[in-house]
XYZ file of C-alpha atoms in Angstrom:
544
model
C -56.580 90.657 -41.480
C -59.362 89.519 -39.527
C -60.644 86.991 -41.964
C -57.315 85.624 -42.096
C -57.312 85.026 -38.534
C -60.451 83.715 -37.747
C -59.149 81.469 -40.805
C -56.045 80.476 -38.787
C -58.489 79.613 -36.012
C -60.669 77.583 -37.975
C -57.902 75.594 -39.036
C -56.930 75.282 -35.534
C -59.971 73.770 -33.940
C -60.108 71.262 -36.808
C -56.606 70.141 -36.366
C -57.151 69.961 -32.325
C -60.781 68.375 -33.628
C -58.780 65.643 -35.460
C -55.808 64.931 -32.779
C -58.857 64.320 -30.167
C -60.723 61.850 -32.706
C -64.083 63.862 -32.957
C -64.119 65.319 -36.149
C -67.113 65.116 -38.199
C -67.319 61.465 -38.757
C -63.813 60.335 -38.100
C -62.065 57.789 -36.094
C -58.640 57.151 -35.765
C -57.759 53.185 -36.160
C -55.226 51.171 -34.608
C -52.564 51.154 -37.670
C -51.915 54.784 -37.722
C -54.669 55.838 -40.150
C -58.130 57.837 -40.225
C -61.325 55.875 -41.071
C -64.922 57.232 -41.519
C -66.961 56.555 -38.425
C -69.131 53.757 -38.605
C -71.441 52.145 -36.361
C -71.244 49.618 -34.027
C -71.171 46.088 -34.625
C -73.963 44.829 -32.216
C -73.532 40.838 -31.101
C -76.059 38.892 -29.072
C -75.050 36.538 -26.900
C -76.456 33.214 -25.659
C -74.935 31.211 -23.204
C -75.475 27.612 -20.899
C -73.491 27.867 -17.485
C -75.353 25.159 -16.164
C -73.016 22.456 -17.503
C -69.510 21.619 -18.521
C -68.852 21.114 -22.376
C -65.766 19.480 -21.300
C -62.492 20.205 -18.932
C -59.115 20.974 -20.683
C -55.917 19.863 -18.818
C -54.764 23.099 -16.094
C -51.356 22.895 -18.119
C -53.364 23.876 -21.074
C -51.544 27.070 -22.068
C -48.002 25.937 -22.476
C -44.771 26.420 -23.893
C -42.186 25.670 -26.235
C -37.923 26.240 -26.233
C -36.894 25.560 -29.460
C -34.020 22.689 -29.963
C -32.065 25.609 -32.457
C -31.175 27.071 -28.872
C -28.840 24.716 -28.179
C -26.561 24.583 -31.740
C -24.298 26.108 -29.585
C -24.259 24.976 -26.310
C -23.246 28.218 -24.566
C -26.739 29.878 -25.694
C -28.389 27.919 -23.150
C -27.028 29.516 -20.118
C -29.834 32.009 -21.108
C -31.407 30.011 -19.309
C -30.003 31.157 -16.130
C -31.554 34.777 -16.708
C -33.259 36.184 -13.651
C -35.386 37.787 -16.130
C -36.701 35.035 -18.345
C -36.983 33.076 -14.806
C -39.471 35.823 -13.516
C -41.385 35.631 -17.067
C -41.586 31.890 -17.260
C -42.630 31.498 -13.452
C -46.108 34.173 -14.581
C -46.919 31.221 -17.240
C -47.324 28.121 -14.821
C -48.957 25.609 -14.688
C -47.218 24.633 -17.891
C -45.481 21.798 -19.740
C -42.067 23.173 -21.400
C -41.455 21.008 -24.419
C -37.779 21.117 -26.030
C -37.991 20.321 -29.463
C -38.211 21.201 -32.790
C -36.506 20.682 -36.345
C -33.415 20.609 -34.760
C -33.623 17.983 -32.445
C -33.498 15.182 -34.812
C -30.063 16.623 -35.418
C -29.161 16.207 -32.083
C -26.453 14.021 -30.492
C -25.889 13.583 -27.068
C -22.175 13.569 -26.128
C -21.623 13.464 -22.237
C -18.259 15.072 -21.128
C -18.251 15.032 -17.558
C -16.787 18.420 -17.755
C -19.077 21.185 -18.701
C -18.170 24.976 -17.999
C -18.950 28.189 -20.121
C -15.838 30.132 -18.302
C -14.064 29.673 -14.977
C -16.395 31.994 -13.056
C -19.916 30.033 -14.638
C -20.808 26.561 -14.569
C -24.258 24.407 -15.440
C -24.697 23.571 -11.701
C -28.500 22.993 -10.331
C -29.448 25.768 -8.196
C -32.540 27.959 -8.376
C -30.312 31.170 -6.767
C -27.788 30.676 -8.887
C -28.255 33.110 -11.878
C -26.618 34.892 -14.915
C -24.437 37.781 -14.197
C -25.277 40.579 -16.306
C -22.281 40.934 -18.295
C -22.089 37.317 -19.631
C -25.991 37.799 -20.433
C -25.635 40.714 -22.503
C -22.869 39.260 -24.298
C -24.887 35.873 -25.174
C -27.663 38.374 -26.148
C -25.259 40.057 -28.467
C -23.642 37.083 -29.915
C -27.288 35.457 -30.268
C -28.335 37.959 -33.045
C -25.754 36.388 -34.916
C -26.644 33.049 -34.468
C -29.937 33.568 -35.546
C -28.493 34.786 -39.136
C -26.736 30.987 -39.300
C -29.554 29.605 -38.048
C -32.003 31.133 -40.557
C -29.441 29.770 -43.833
C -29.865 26.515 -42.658
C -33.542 26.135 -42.335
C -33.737 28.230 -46.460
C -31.297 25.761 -47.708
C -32.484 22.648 -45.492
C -28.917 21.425 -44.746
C -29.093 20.886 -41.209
C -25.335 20.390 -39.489
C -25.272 17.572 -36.349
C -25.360 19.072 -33.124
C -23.479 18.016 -30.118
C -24.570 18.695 -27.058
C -23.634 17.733 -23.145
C -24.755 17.385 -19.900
C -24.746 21.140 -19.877
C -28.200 21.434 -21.981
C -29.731 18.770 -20.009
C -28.588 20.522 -16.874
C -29.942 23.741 -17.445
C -33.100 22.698 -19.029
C -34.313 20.920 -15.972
C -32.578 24.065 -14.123
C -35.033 26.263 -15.617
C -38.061 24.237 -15.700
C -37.456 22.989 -12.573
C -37.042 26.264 -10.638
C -39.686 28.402 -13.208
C -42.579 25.376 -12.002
C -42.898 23.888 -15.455
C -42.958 20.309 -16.435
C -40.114 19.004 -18.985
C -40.572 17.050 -22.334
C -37.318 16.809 -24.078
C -37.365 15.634 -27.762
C -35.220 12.682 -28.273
C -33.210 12.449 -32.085
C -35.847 10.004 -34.256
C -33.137 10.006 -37.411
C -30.370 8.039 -35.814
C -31.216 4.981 -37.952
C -30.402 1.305 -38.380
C -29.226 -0.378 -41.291
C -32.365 -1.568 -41.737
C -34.247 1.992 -41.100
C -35.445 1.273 -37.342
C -34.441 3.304 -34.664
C -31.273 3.410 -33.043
C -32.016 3.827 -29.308
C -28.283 3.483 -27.517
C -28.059 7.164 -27.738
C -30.864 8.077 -26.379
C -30.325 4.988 -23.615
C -27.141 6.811 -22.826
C -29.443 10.345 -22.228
C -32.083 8.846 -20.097
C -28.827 6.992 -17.710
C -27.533 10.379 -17.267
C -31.212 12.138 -16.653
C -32.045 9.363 -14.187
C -28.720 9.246 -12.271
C -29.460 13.135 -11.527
C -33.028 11.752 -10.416
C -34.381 14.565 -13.399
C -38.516 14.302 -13.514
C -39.246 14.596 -17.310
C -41.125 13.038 -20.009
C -39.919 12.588 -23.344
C -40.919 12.698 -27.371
C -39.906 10.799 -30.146
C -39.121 12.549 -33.485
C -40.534 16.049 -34.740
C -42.427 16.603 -37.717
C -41.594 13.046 -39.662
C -43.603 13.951 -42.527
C -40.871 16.147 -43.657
C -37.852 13.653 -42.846
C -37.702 13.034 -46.768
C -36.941 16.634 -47.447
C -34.664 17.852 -44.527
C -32.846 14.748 -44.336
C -33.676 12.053 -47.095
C -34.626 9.553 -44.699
C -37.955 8.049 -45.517
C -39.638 6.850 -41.802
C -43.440 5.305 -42.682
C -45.912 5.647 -40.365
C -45.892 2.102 -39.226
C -42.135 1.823 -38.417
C -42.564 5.154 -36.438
C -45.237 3.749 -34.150
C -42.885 0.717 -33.093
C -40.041 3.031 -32.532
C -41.904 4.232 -29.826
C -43.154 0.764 -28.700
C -39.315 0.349 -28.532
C -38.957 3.472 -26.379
C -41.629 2.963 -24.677
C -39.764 -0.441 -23.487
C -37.438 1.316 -22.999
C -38.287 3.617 -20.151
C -40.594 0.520 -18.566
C -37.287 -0.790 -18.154
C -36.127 1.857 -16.107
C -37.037 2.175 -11.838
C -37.168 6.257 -12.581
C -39.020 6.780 -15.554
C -41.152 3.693 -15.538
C -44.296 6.101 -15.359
C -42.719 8.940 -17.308
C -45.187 10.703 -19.986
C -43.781 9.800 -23.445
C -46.170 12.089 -26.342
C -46.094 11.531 -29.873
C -45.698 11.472 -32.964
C -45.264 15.109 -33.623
C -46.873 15.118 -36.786
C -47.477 17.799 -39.405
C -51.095 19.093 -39.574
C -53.383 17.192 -41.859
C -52.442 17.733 -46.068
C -55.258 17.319 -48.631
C -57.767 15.659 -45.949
C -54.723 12.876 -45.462
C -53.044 12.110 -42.326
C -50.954 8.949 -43.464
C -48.241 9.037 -41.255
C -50.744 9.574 -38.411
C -52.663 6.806 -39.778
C -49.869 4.253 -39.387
C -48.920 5.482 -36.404
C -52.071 4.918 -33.981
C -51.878 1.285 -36.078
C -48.708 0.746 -34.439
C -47.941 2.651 -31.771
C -50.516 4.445 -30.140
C -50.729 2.303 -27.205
C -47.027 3.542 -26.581
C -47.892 7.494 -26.002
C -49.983 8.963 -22.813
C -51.121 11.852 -25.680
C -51.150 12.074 -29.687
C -49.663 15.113 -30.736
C -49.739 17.148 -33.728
C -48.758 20.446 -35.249
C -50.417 23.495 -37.046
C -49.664 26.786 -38.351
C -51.486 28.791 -40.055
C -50.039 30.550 -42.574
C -46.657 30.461 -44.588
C -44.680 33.112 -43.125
C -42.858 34.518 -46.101
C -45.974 34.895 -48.168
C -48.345 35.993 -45.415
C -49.776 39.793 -44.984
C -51.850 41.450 -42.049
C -55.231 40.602 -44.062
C -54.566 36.884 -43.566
C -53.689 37.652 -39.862
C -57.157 39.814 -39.457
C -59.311 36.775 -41.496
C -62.063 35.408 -39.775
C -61.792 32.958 -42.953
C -58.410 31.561 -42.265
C -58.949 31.234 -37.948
C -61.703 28.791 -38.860
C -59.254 26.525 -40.951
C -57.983 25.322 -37.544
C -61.721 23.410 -37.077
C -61.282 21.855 -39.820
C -57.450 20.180 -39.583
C -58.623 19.926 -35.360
C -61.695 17.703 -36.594
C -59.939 15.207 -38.715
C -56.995 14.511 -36.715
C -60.019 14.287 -33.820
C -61.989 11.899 -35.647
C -58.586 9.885 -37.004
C -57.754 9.396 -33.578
C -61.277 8.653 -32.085
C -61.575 6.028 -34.814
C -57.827 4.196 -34.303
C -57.644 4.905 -30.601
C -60.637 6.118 -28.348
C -60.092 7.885 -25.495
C -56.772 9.087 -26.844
C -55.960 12.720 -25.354
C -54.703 14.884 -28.462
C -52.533 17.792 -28.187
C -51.017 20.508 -30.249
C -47.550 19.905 -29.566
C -46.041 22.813 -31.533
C -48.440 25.863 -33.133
C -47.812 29.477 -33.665
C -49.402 32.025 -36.601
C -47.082 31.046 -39.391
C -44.751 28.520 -40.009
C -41.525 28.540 -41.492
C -40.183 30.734 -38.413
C -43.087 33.389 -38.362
C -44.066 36.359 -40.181
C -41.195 39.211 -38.966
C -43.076 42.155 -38.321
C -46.052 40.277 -37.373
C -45.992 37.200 -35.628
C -43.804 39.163 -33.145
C -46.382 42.285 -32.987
C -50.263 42.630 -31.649
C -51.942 41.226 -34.609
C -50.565 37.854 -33.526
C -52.492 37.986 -30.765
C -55.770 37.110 -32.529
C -54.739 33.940 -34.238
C -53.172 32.948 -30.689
C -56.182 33.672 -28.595
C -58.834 32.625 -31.221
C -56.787 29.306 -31.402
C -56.725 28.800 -27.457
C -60.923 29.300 -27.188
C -61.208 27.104 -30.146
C -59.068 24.688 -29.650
C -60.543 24.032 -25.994
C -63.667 24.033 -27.365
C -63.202 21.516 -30.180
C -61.669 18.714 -27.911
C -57.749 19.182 -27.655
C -56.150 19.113 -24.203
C -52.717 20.705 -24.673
C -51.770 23.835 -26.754
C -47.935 24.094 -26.520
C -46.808 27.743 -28.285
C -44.100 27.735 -30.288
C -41.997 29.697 -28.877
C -40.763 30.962 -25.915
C -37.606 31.579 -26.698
C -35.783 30.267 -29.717
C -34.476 31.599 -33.378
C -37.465 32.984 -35.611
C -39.591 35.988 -34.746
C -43.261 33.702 -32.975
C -41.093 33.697 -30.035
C -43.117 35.261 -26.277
C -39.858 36.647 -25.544
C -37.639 38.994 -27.887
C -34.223 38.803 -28.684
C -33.569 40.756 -25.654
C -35.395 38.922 -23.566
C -38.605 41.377 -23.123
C -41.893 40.169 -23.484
C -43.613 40.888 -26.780
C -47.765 41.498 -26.989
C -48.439 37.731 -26.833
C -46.738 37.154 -23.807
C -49.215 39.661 -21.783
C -51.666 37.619 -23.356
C -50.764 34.687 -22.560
C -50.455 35.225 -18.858
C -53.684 36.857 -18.543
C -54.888 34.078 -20.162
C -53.613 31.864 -17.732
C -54.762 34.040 -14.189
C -58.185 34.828 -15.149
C -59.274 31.598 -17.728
C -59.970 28.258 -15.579
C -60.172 24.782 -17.612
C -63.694 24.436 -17.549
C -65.503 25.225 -21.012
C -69.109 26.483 -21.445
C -71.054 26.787 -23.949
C -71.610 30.047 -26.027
C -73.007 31.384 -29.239
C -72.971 34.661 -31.003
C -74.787 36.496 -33.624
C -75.701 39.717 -35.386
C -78.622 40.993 -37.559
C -75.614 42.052 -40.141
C -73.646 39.147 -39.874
C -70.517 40.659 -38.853
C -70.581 38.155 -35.811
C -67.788 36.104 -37.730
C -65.350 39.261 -36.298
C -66.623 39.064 -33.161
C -64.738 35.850 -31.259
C -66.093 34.717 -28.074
C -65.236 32.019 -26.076
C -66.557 31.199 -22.220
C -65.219 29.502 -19.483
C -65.612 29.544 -15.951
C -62.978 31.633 -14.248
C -59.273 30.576 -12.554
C -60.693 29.419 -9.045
C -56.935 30.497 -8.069
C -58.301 34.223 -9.010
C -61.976 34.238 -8.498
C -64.457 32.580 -6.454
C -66.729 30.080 -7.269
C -69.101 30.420 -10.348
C -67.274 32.831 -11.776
C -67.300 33.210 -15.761
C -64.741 34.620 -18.139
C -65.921 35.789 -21.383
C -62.807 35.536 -23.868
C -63.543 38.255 -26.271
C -61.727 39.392 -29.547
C -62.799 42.200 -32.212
C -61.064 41.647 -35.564
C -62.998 44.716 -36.870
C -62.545 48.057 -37.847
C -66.312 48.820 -35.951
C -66.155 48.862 -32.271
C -68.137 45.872 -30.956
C -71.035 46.075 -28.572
C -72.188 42.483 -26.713
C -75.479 42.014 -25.798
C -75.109 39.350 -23.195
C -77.856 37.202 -21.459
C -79.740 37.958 -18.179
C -78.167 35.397 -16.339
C -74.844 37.301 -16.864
C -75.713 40.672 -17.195
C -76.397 40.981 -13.840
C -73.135 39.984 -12.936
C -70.351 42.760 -11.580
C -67.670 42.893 -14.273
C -63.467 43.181 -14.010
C -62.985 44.143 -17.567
C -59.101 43.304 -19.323
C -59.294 45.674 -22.495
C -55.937 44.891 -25.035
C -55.202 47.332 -27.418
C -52.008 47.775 -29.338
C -49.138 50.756 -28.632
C -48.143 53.049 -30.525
C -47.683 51.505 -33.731
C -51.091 50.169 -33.955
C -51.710 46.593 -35.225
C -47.814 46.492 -35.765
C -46.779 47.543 -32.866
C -44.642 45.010 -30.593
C -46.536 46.754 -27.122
C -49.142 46.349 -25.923
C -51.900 48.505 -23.350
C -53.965 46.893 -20.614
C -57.056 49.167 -20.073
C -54.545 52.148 -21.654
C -51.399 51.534 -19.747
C -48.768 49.865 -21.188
C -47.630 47.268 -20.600
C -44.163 46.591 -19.390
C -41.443 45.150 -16.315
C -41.051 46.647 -13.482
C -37.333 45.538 -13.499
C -35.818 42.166 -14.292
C -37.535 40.264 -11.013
C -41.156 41.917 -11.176
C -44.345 42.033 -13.598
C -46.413 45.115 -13.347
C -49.591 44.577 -11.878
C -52.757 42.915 -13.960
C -55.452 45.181 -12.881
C -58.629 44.826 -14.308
C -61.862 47.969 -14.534
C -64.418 47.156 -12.415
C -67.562 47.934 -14.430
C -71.279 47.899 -12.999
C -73.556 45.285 -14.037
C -74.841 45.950 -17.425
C -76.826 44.444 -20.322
C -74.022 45.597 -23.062
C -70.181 45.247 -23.152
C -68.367 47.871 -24.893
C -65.337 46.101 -27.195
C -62.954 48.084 -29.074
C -61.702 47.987 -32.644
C -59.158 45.625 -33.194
C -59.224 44.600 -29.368
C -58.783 41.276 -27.189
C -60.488 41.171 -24.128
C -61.165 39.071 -20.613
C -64.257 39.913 -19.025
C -64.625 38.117 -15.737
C -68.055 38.477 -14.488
C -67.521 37.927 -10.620
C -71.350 37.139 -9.510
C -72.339 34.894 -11.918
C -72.774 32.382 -9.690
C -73.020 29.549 -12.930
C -73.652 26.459 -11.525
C -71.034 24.799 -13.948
C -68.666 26.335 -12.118
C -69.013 25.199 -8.739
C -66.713 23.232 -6.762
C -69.131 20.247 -5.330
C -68.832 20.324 -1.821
């Protein structure tokens, strides 16, 4: 009897041994499963605060709302949510382009009378918001849409939308009163006879938008490299540079928008080492557009898997597409800003189950560090809200893991990049990301430095970092997935998670305070801000 229960005890302590994560050699990893224990990665760091690589644009971070919001009109009073107000306002400074494959569908068709019901209209006001029932019910009916949404982009038929003063109105509602700036797409595929564009539509939108006095810039056209496939219109690169000379005109004509930012052309990332719409475009056109824009995904999201999500291998394909549209541009049009005008993880709608969970968040963050550091101005995420499942915001309007992300990105990150490099003796460095720039002056004080920091490993990470910043106070922002590890669609800052106070109010964005120190501590499969407060880095110092 006693053996028995000092067996039944010894089987308890290794059970309560297990639960805790200190059993002989064990630890428990973020997707639910026990690993051996393994040692630390150890990364050195090396850094320069003394200059400026270069300065990104403040807007940097920004936003997408997908055109497919607007197939049927009455979606975008979603617009008028208090809720998505309160999470759009935490993401400013930001441009909010409307776009997408849908908006070369789109028709504009003014009515002069434009009402959901008797009780809700499109009128501009910033205090005028959704009531709760007709929210939940566009929530509800929403799901739905998404299904018809989703046949059309498998079987490419796209159906012509028709839309009123009533999307207009709201979109420049909601940017408007959320602090973002507007780009609306404008339809490319309304055609000629003789295949150039057919601007009276899009005459008729900008009379409307400028008799409401609506600040906004515009775009021509998404994605034309795939016009022969979703539409069997074939637009050269040539002809689609003086379509926008043509818009361009356009707008010049116009007292109101005679300034306006028109960006462009929306093109597909590069194919084979070829760009040849791009090509013919900055031939053409690129005198027309204040920024050359392009697009890139990853992956294909119906093929993809968490490996490819987790692969050091497949981040660094974005330095390679970012280069040659780079060098395309710096050879047909110096000086040219470029700008990713639509990117998430995976194209084709996103990965479901994870370009909607925490895994996403290291392709996101990896591609904001590297994108500022390889030379592009704007990175516009596709999407805030909109069908497919990259969206910041979920079907019910809550705010998924790369949300958090992205606004901690935007209160502790500044637009100044520095310079940094990392290594280890056992070259596991490639899963250690890190990325520096000085901090938000809005946040911290001057010469401040945030370290941008990302393990896609199994092994915690420790940082060795230099002198100069190791003697620096630290307020630590530690990301770790809930409780469905790499999957999961929550998200804990420093172990709380994270979540809405109610529909008006964000939680608070505390960071640790840690003392100075020569090593930061990283966790497996972690993203992570480390704002060292007392750097003092002369890079980051506003001249007096």
């Amino acid at each position: 009897m006693k053996s028995l229960l000092l067996l039944l005890l010894l089987l308890l302590l290794f059970i309560i041994s297990l639960l805790s994560g200190l059993t002989g050699g064990f630890h428990t990893n973020f997707t639910g499963t026990s690993v051996p224990a393994v040692s630390d990665i150890c990364v050195h760091v090396s850094a320069d605060v003394s200059a400026l690589i270069r300065r990104v644009d403040p807007r940097f971070l920004s936003v997408t709302i997908d055109a497919s919001l607007a197939a049927e009109e009455k979606f975008m009073f979603l617009l008028h949510s208090p809720k998505l107000r309160t999470l759009a306002k935490a993401l400013t400074p930001a441009f909010l382009r409307f776009g997408g494959t849908r908006q070369d569908f789109m028709v504009f068709t003014p009515q002069r009378f434009h009402q959901l019901s008797s009780r809700f209209t499109a009128e501009q006001s910033c205090d005028k918001l959704l009531p709760s029932w007709l929210e939940q019910r566009l929530k509800k009916e929403w799901t739905q849409q998404q299904m018809s949404l989703m046949r059309e982009d498998v079987q490419r038929k796209y159906k012509q939308v028709k839309f009123t003063e009533s999307t207009v109105d709201l979109l420049h509602s909601f940017s408007d009163c959320s602090g973002m700036d507007l780009i609306f797409g404008l339809n490319a595929l309304l055609r000629t006879a003789d295949n150039t564009w057919n601007s009276s539509n899009a005459c008729s939108l900008l009379q409307y938008c400028e008799s409401r006095r609506y600040r906004m810039s515009w775009e021509l056209g998404n994605e034309p490299n795939s016009y022969e496939k979703k539409a069997g219109v074939r637009v050269d690169g040539y002809q689609l540079g003086q379509d926008f000379i043509q818009l361009r005109k356009m707008m010049s004509e116009s007292t109101f928008y005679h300034d306006a930012g028109l960006y462009g052309p929306d093109v597909g990332q590069p194919r084979d080492h070829r760009t040849p719409i791009l090509d013919g475009f900055l031939q053409s056109g690129a005198e027309a557009v204040n920024a050359c824009t392009w697009h890139h995904y990853y992956v294909n999201g119906r093929d993809t898997s968490l490996e490819d999500f987790l692969d050091p291998d497949v981040l660094d394909t974005l330095t390679l597409k970012t280069n040659e549209v780079l060098e395309k541009v710096k050879l047909l049009s110096p000086g040219k800003s470029v700008w990713l005008g639509e990117t998430s993880s995976a194209y084709g709608g996103g990965a479901l189950g994870l370009s909607d969970t925490f895994v996403a968040g290291f392709m996101w963050l990896d591609k904001l560090g590297l994108g500022a550091t390889l030379g592009l101005d704007v990175v516009m995420r596709q999407v805030f809200i909109g069908s497919g499942s990259y969206h910041l915001v979920d079907d019910n309007l809550d705010p998924l893991p790369d949300y958090w992300l992205s606004v901690l990105y935007k209160r502790l990150v500044g637009p100044e990049v520095l310079k940094i490099k990392a290594f280890s003796n056992d070259g596991q460095s490639k899963r250690v990301r890190l990325y520096l720039h000085c901090a938000n002056k809005h946040s911290y004080r001057d010469g401040a430095v945030t370290l941008i920091s990302m393990n896609l490993s199994r092994r915690p990470a420790r940082i060795s970092v230099p002198t100069l910043l190791s003697s620096s106070t630290v307020e630590a922002f530690v990301l770790e997935p809930g409780d469905d590890g790499l999957y999961s669609r929550s998200v804990k800052l420093n172990r709380e998670v994270l979540k809405m106070v109610d529909d008006e109010t964000l939680p608070d964005l505390k960071g640790t305070r840690l003392p100075a120190a020569e090593h930061l501590q990283l966790p497996a499969y972690s993203l992570a801000f480390y704002v060292l407060t007392d750097t003092q880095a002369a890079a980051c110092q506003t001249p007096h």
